GROMACS .gro file of C-alpha atoms in nm:
model
  341
    1MET     CA    1   0.025  -0.005   0.004
    2ALA     CA    2   0.140   0.329  -0.080
    3VAL     CA    3   0.259   0.569   0.173
    4THR     CA    4   0.043   0.884   0.251
    5ILE     CA    5   0.129   1.240   0.383
    6ARG     CA    6  -0.078   1.146   0.691
    7GLN     CA    7   0.180   0.876   0.761
    8VAL     CA    8   0.475   1.097   0.676
    9ALA     CA    9   0.369   1.363   0.931
   10GLU     CA   10   0.295   1.109   1.188
   11ALA     CA   11   0.640   0.968   1.161
   12ALA     CA   12   0.791   1.361   1.111
   13GLY     CA   13   0.627   1.489   1.408
   14VAL     CA   14   0.452   1.756   1.258
   15SER     CA   15   0.085   1.843   1.101
   16ILE     CA   16  -0.061   1.738   0.784
   17GLY     CA   17  -0.018   2.051   0.623
   18THR     CA   18   0.345   2.115   0.732
   19ALA     CA   19   0.418   1.763   0.561
   20SER     CA   20   0.237   1.881   0.263
   21MET     CA   21   0.414   2.211   0.226
   22VAL     CA   22   0.778   2.055   0.286
   23LEU     CA   23   0.656   1.742   0.015
   24ASN     CA   24   0.548   1.972  -0.253
   25GLY     CA   25   0.858   2.240  -0.196
   26LYS     CA   26   0.669   2.542  -0.117
   27ALA     CA   27   0.735   2.527   0.265
   28PRO     CA   28   1.010   2.856   0.279
   29ARG     CA   29   0.868   2.970   0.605
   30HIS     CA   30   0.916   2.653   0.801
   31ALA     CA   31   1.266   2.583   0.974
   32GLU     CA   32   1.537   2.405   0.798
   33ARG     CA   33   1.545   2.139   1.085
   34THR     CA   34   1.162   2.098   1.039
   35ARG     CA   35   1.195   2.045   0.645
   36ARG     CA   36   1.458   1.793   0.736
   37ARG     CA   37   1.252   1.594   0.972
   38VAL     CA   38   0.974   1.535   0.704
   39LEU     CA   39   1.206   1.464   0.403
   40ASP     CA   40   1.363   1.198   0.627
   41ALA     CA   41   1.043   1.070   0.723
   42ALA     CA   42   0.921   1.043   0.370
   43GLN     CA   43   1.288   0.871   0.260
   44ARG     CA   44   1.216   0.643   0.551
   45LEU     CA   45   0.894   0.554   0.455
   46GLY     CA   46   0.916   0.551   0.107
   47TYR     CA   47   0.710   0.791   0.014
   48ARG     CA   48   0.620   0.848  -0.323
   49PRO     CA   49   0.447   1.127  -0.441
   50ASN     CA   50   0.125   1.058  -0.656
   51SER     CA   51   0.177   1.260  -0.989
   52PHE     CA   52  -0.154   1.190  -1.144
   53ARG     CA   53  -0.332   1.357  -0.878
   54TRP     CA   54  -0.055   1.629  -0.874
   55ALA     CA   55  -0.127   1.696  -1.226
   56LEU     CA   56  -0.506   1.730  -1.188
   57ARG     CA   57  -0.479   1.973  -0.924
   58THR     CA   58  -0.206   2.196  -1.038
   59GLY     CA   59  -0.209   2.135  -1.458
   60ARG     CA   60   0.156   2.087  -1.422
   61PHE     CA   61   0.331   1.741  -1.536
   62ASN     CA   62   0.694   1.869  -1.374
   63ALA     CA   63   0.833   1.698  -1.657
   64VAL     CA   64   1.007   1.848  -1.971
   65GLY     CA   65   1.045   1.723  -2.321
   66LEU     CA   66   1.378   1.682  -2.526
   67LEU     CA   67   1.305   1.675  -2.891
   68VAL     CA   68   1.528   1.559  -3.130
   69GLY     CA   69   1.530   1.439  -3.523
   70THR     CA   70   1.579   1.124  -3.625
   71ARG     CA   71   1.822   1.203  -3.962
   72SER     CA   72   2.202   1.181  -3.876
   73GLY     CA   73   2.359   1.524  -3.761
   74THR     CA   74   2.054   1.717  -3.703
   75SER     CA   75   2.026   1.649  -3.343
   76THR     CA   76   2.390   1.514  -3.187
   77LEU     CA   77   2.387   1.542  -2.813
   78PHE     CA   78   2.708   1.635  -2.657
   79ASP     CA   79   2.736   1.765  -2.253
   80ASP     CA   80   2.415   1.955  -2.338
   81PHE     CA   81   2.231   1.653  -2.237
   82TRP     CA   82   2.407   1.585  -1.907
   83ALA     CA   83   2.342   1.958  -1.816
   84ILE     CA   84   2.010   1.917  -1.876
   85GLN     CA   85   1.950   1.629  -1.658
   86ASP     CA   86   2.147   1.805  -1.401
   87GLU     CA   87   1.944   2.125  -1.416
   88LEU     CA   88   1.629   1.952  -1.415
   89ARG     CA   89   1.728   1.690  -1.133
   90VAL     CA   90   1.789   1.960  -0.858
   91ARG     CA   91   1.424   2.113  -0.938
   92ASP     CA   92   1.258   1.780  -0.921
   93GLN     CA   93   1.181   1.798  -1.313
   94HIS     CA   94   1.164   1.499  -1.513
   95LEU     CA   95   1.278   1.467  -1.849
   96ILE     CA   96   1.119   1.267  -2.115
   97VAL     CA   97   1.333   1.193  -2.477
   98ALA     CA   98   1.160   1.176  -2.781
   99SER     CA   99   1.319   1.126  -3.155
  100ILE     CA  100   1.063   1.205  -3.379
  101PRO     CA  101   1.060   1.155  -3.794
  102ASP     CA  102   1.052   1.486  -4.039
  103ASP     CA  103   0.747   1.414  -4.129
  104GLN     CA  104   0.577   1.439  -3.838
  105LEU     CA  105   0.770   1.741  -3.711
  106THR     CA  106   0.551   1.925  -4.021
  107ASP     CA  107   0.247   1.742  -4.000
  108PRO     CA  108  -0.005   2.064  -3.893
  109ARG     CA  109  -0.239   1.781  -3.725
  110ARG     CA  110   0.007   1.520  -3.578
  111LEU     CA  111   0.267   1.757  -3.397
  112PRO     CA  112   0.047   1.926  -3.172
  113ARG     CA  113  -0.122   1.600  -3.085
  114ILE     CA  114   0.242   1.423  -3.029
  115PHE     CA  115   0.267   1.729  -2.790
  116ARG     CA  116  -0.052   1.673  -2.585
  117GLU     CA  117   0.054   1.304  -2.532
  118TRP     CA  118   0.347   1.359  -2.383
  119SER     CA  119   0.218   1.499  -2.047
  120VAL     CA  120   0.505   1.783  -2.022
  121ASP     CA  121   0.497   2.135  -1.935
  122GLY     CA  122   0.745   2.221  -2.224
  123LEU     CA  123   1.050   2.178  -2.515
  124LEU     CA  124   1.351   2.183  -2.515
  125ILE     CA  125   1.437   2.111  -2.905
  126LYS     CA  126   1.785   1.981  -2.998
  127TYR     CA  127   1.758   1.998  -3.398
  128SER     CA  128   2.042   2.216  -3.519
  129SER     CA  129   2.038   2.200  -3.899
  130HIS     CA  130   1.819   2.135  -4.173
  131LEU     CA  131   1.537   2.214  -3.995
  132PRO     CA  132   1.242   2.076  -4.169
  133PRO     CA  133   0.986   2.347  -4.341
  134ARG     CA  134   0.760   2.477  -4.095
  135MET     CA  135   0.904   2.315  -3.767
  136VAL     CA  136   0.986   2.677  -3.622
  137GLU     CA  137   0.621   2.779  -3.713
  138LEU     CA  138   0.425   2.473  -3.592
  139VAL     CA  139   0.619   2.481  -3.254
  140ARG     CA  140   0.541   2.829  -3.196
  141GLU     CA  141   0.149   2.792  -3.289
  142SER     CA  142   0.116   2.486  -3.056
  143GLY     CA  143   0.157   2.715  -2.750
  144MET     CA  144   0.408   2.507  -2.593
  145PRO     CA  145   0.644   2.726  -2.405
  146ALA     CA  146   1.005   2.555  -2.571
  147VAL     CA  147   1.331   2.691  -2.598
  148TRP     CA  148   1.582   2.557  -2.922
  149LEU     CA  149   1.945   2.503  -2.812
  150ASN     CA  150   2.248   2.486  -3.060
  151SER     CA  151   2.007   2.684  -3.327
  152ARG     CA  152   1.995   3.036  -3.400
  153GLN     CA  153   1.608   3.143  -3.378
  154PRO     CA  154   1.450   3.502  -3.338
  155ALA     CA  155   1.400   3.438  -2.964
  156ASP     CA  156   1.373   3.158  -2.703
  157CYS     CA  157   1.736   3.023  -2.834
  158VAL     CA  158   2.031   2.914  -2.652
  159PHE     CA  159   2.373   2.867  -2.889
  160PRO     CA  160   2.768   2.887  -2.890
  161ASP     CA  161   2.852   3.220  -2.986
  162ASP     CA  162   3.104   3.094  -3.267
  163LEU     CA  163   3.092   3.454  -3.464
  164ASN     CA  164   3.254   3.649  -3.174
  165ALA     CA  165   3.511   3.388  -3.126
  166SER     CA  166   3.569   3.319  -3.439
  167ARG     CA  167   3.645   3.759  -3.455
  168GLU     CA  168   3.884   3.662  -3.151
  169ALA     CA  169   4.086   3.379  -3.317
  170ALA     CA  170   4.140   3.626  -3.631
  171ARG     CA  171   4.226   3.917  -3.387
  172ARG     CA  172   4.499   3.657  -3.187
  173LEU     CA  173   4.680   3.577  -3.525
  174LEU     CA  174   4.702   3.908  -3.639
  175ALA     CA  175   4.845   4.022  -3.320
  176LEU     CA  176   5.091   3.718  -3.379
  177GLY     CA  177   5.185   3.916  -3.673
  178HIS     CA  178   5.008   3.681  -3.948
  179ARG     CA  179   4.906   3.853  -4.268
  180ARG     CA  180   4.888   3.579  -4.516
  181VAL     CA  181   4.535   3.415  -4.351
  182GLY     CA  182   4.330   3.143  -4.502
  183TYR     CA  183   3.948   2.980  -4.338
  184LEU     CA  184   3.908   2.580  -4.416
  185ALA     CA  185   3.594   2.433  -4.387
  186PHE     CA  186   3.459   2.087  -4.578
  187VAL     CA  187   3.107   2.170  -4.473
  188THR     CA  188   2.934   2.494  -4.554
  189GLU     CA  189   2.556   2.466  -4.505
  190GLY     CA  190   2.309   2.382  -4.272
  191HIS     CA  191   2.409   2.513  -3.922
  192TYR     CA  192   2.467   2.833  -3.835
  193SER     CA  193   2.828   2.809  -3.735
  194THR     CA  194   2.898   2.757  -4.105
  195HIS     CA  195   2.814   3.086  -4.150
  196ASP     CA  196   2.927   3.236  -3.849
  197ARG     CA  197   3.296   3.087  -3.858
  198ALA     CA  198   3.317   3.194  -4.176
  199ARG     CA  199   3.177   3.557  -4.138
  200GLY     CA  200   3.368   3.630  -3.813
  201CYS     CA  201   3.712   3.574  -3.892
  202GLN     CA  202   3.703   3.704  -4.257
  203GLU     CA  203   3.529   4.036  -4.145
  204VAL     CA  204   3.815   4.147  -3.922
  205TRP     CA  205   4.065   4.026  -4.168
  206ARG     CA  206   3.898   4.271  -4.409
  207GLU     CA  207   3.852   4.561  -4.181
  208ALA     CA  208   4.266   4.492  -4.160
  209GLY     CA  209   4.310   4.550  -4.463
  210LEU     CA  210   4.370   4.178  -4.566
  211THR     CA  211   4.258   3.947  -4.861
  212PRO     CA  212   4.197   3.616  -4.669
  213CYS     CA  213   4.214   3.264  -4.873
  214VAL     CA  214   3.944   3.055  -4.833
  215ALA     CA  215   3.910   2.706  -4.878
  216ALA     CA  216   3.601   2.559  -4.883
  217VAL     CA  217   3.324   2.336  -5.020
  218ASP     CA  218   2.941   2.295  -5.051
  219SER     CA  219   2.885   1.964  -4.856
  220LEU     CA  220   2.631   1.812  -4.620
  221SER     CA  221   2.846   1.674  -4.399
  222HIS     CA  222   3.262   1.580  -4.344
  223MET     CA  223   3.160   1.242  -4.413
  224THR     CA  224   3.052   1.287  -4.778
  225LEU     CA  225   3.413   1.461  -4.826
  226PRO     CA  226   3.698   1.253  -4.936
  227ALA     CA  227   4.010   1.230  -4.751
  228THR     CA  228   4.189   1.326  -5.134
  229ASP     CA  229   3.983   1.632  -5.135
  230ARG     CA  230   4.001   1.704  -4.808
  231GLY     CA  231   4.393   1.677  -4.838
  232GLU     CA  232   4.402   1.934  -5.181
  233LEU     CA  233   4.156   2.156  -4.979
  234ALA     CA  234   4.424   2.210  -4.770
  235ARG     CA  235   4.690   2.223  -5.040
  236GLN     CA  236   4.493   2.525  -5.180
  237LEU     CA  237   4.630   2.728  -4.862
  238LEU     CA  238   4.923   2.574  -4.803
  239ALA     CA  239   5.131   2.526  -5.109
  240GLY     CA  240   5.319   2.758  -5.339
  241PRO     CA  241   5.533   3.072  -5.266
  242ASP     CA  242   5.224   3.275  -5.134
  243ARG     CA  243   5.111   3.026  -4.894
  244VAL     CA  244   4.876   3.104  -4.588
  245THR     CA  245   5.095   3.136  -4.254
  246ALA     CA  246   4.787   3.092  -4.036
  247VAL     CA  247   4.457   2.887  -4.067
  248VAL     CA  248   4.124   2.907  -3.892
  249ALA     CA  249   3.964   2.544  -3.913
  250TYR     CA  250   3.614   2.504  -3.899
  251GLU     CA  251   3.647   2.164  -3.709
  252ALA     CA  252   3.868   1.930  -3.557
  253ASP     CA  253   3.884   1.736  -3.878
  254GLU     CA  254   3.979   2.053  -4.088
  255ALA     CA  255   4.262   2.112  -3.803
  256LEU     CA  256   4.357   1.800  -3.889
  257SER     CA  257   4.403   1.789  -4.263
  258ALA     CA  258   4.581   2.113  -4.200
  259TYR     CA  259   4.785   1.965  -3.996
  260GLN     CA  260   4.871   1.661  -4.216
  261THR     CA  261   4.923   1.873  -4.533
  262ALA     CA  262   5.164   2.102  -4.386
  263LEU     CA  263   5.379   1.788  -4.310
  264GLN     CA  264   5.376   1.679  -4.609
  265LEU     CA  265   5.463   1.982  -4.751
  266GLY     CA  266   5.764   2.015  -4.476
  267LEU     CA  267   5.597   2.246  -4.298
  268ARG     CA  268   5.645   2.300  -3.899
  269VAL     CA  269   5.348   2.387  -3.654
  270PRO     CA  270   5.340   2.660  -3.506
  271GLN     CA  271   5.686   2.791  -3.655
  272ASP     CA  272   5.549   2.787  -4.016
  273LEU     CA  273   5.212   2.746  -3.984
  274SER     CA  274   4.976   2.831  -3.705
  275ILE     CA  275   4.660   2.658  -3.665
  276VAL     CA  276   4.320   2.773  -3.465
  277THR     CA  277   3.984   2.570  -3.448
  278PHE     CA  278   3.658   2.476  -3.276
  279SER     CA  279   3.584   2.149  -3.117
  280PRO     CA  280   3.357   2.036  -2.791
  281ARG     CA  281   3.671   1.912  -2.669
  282PRO     CA  282   4.058   2.014  -2.723
  283VAL     CA  283   4.227   1.897  -2.989
  284VAL     CA  284   4.528   1.723  -2.975
  285LEU     CA  285   4.776   1.654  -3.267
  286GLY     CA  286   5.099   1.505  -3.198
  287ASP     CA  287   5.254   1.576  -2.891
  288PHE     CA  288   5.064   1.965  -2.866
  289VAL     CA  289   4.702   2.104  -2.799
  290VAL     CA  290   4.587   2.270  -3.110
  291ALA     CA  291   4.466   2.647  -2.995
  292THR     CA  292   4.107   2.528  -2.940
  293TRP     CA  293   3.764   2.766  -2.933
  294VAL     CA  294   3.573   2.495  -2.679
  295ILE     CA  295   3.252   2.499  -2.768
  296PRO     CA  296   3.041   2.513  -2.449
  297PHE     CA  297   2.785   2.267  -2.484
  298PHE     CA  298   2.746   2.242  -2.098
  299GLU     CA  299   2.647   2.597  -2.040
  300VAL     CA  300   2.444   2.577  -2.322
  301GLY     CA  301   2.214   2.296  -2.201
  302LYS     CA  302   2.219   2.449  -1.839
  303THR     CA  303   2.107   2.768  -1.979
  304ALA     CA  304   1.825   2.642  -2.149
  305ALA     CA  305   1.699   2.438  -1.905
  306ARG     CA  306   1.679   2.702  -1.684
  307LEU     CA  307   1.542   2.940  -1.950
  308LEU     CA  308   1.266   2.707  -2.029
  309LEU     CA  309   1.138   2.657  -1.680
  310GLU     CA  310   1.106   3.048  -1.661
  311ARG     CA  311   0.898   3.025  -1.954
  312ILE     CA  312   0.696   2.756  -1.776
  313ALA     CA  313   0.687   2.955  -1.465
  314ARG     CA  314   0.577   3.275  -1.661
  315PRO     CA  315   0.422   3.184  -1.976
  316GLU     CA  316   0.259   3.497  -2.013
  317THR     CA  317   0.622   3.685  -2.059
  318PRO     CA  318   0.766   3.786  -2.361
  319PRO     CA  319   0.968   3.580  -2.599
  320SER     CA  320   1.343   3.598  -2.457
  321PRO     CA  321   1.618   3.732  -2.664
  322PRO     CA  322   1.846   3.495  -2.835
  323ARG     CA  323   2.133   3.381  -2.555
  324PRO     CA  324   2.488   3.317  -2.736
  325ILE     CA  325   2.713   3.158  -2.499
  326PRO     CA  326   3.050   3.242  -2.507
  327LEU     CA  327   3.358   3.003  -2.624
  328GLU     CA  328   3.674   2.998  -2.421
  329LEU     CA  329   4.043   2.929  -2.565
  330THR     CA  330   4.216   2.645  -2.467
  331GLY     CA  331   4.564   2.514  -2.559
  332SER     CA  332   4.823   2.737  -2.730
  333GLY     CA  333   5.063   2.467  -2.902
  334SER     CA  334   4.957   2.561  -3.252
  335LEU     CA  335   5.002   2.877  -3.246
  336GLY     CA  336   5.338   3.119  -3.291
  337PRO     CA  337   5.469   3.417  -3.469
  338ALA     CA  338   5.424   3.470  -3.824
  339PRO     CA  339   5.768   3.304  -4.024
  340GLN     CA  340   6.011   3.607  -4.159
  341GLY     CA  341   6.047   3.649  -4.537
   0.00000   0.00000   0.00000
């Protein structure tokens, strides 16, 4: 038989009202000693709240849905997933994760029903690239509080600030004296970062009066580009008398290709070539750590979860402006002053 609040109250030596307030997290006026006594009694007796009764009484499920896509590369979860779980756990919220095919994400009849059947109070959406047509509009029309992760939207979104990280990367290379600079990318569409990282460094270089070299390809993913083509793109930047002395690489794959091509051409890193890249983890090549702007997925997940809970608690508030999260530079083994000559 399920343990009741009355039994918890009797075991803790408090009134039923006090036990109810404590167990429902609404007891700020009660002494910590009383609160601890109630919680200890509940744990000792094996008390479990009746979620169905709670939902009927409050209209809340104390649950958040995490929506991801089914297509490869659209919804990759990193440390943001663990951050979301941590943030919800300390607030006594549950997380429900579901992957939904694109055809259902764009069905105006199916999507609202899915949201209702989930029994959640709000949505975290990790659908970062190649969003299905009308998906954003249908989510907004559903009326469900929602926050987007790693996706640049007009409002209610949290994402890594790739644009300013790329600008700062370019400034650091300028400060080291580099004037023949390049950008290397094996993917140029699908995710906002493909545009922001290219745009940020090139804007800074052009403002300094430089003409950056760009080696990029229209590709949906790194995996679709053969290794020989990757090496050829890197060679466009690194071969010849007017080769670049510094490269901003879109991701770790590009940094590795630049490094391998440099070795093939007899160039040393960082004496002859400096490399900067972006990655969820510091990139290690050979015996050094590449200058890596680390993508703050944990902070993105934590911030998104907090923002969503705020939206759930105060649904009448206006949409929140986009929240870019700064990247931090780790490692300097691939950075050096521009070579003379």
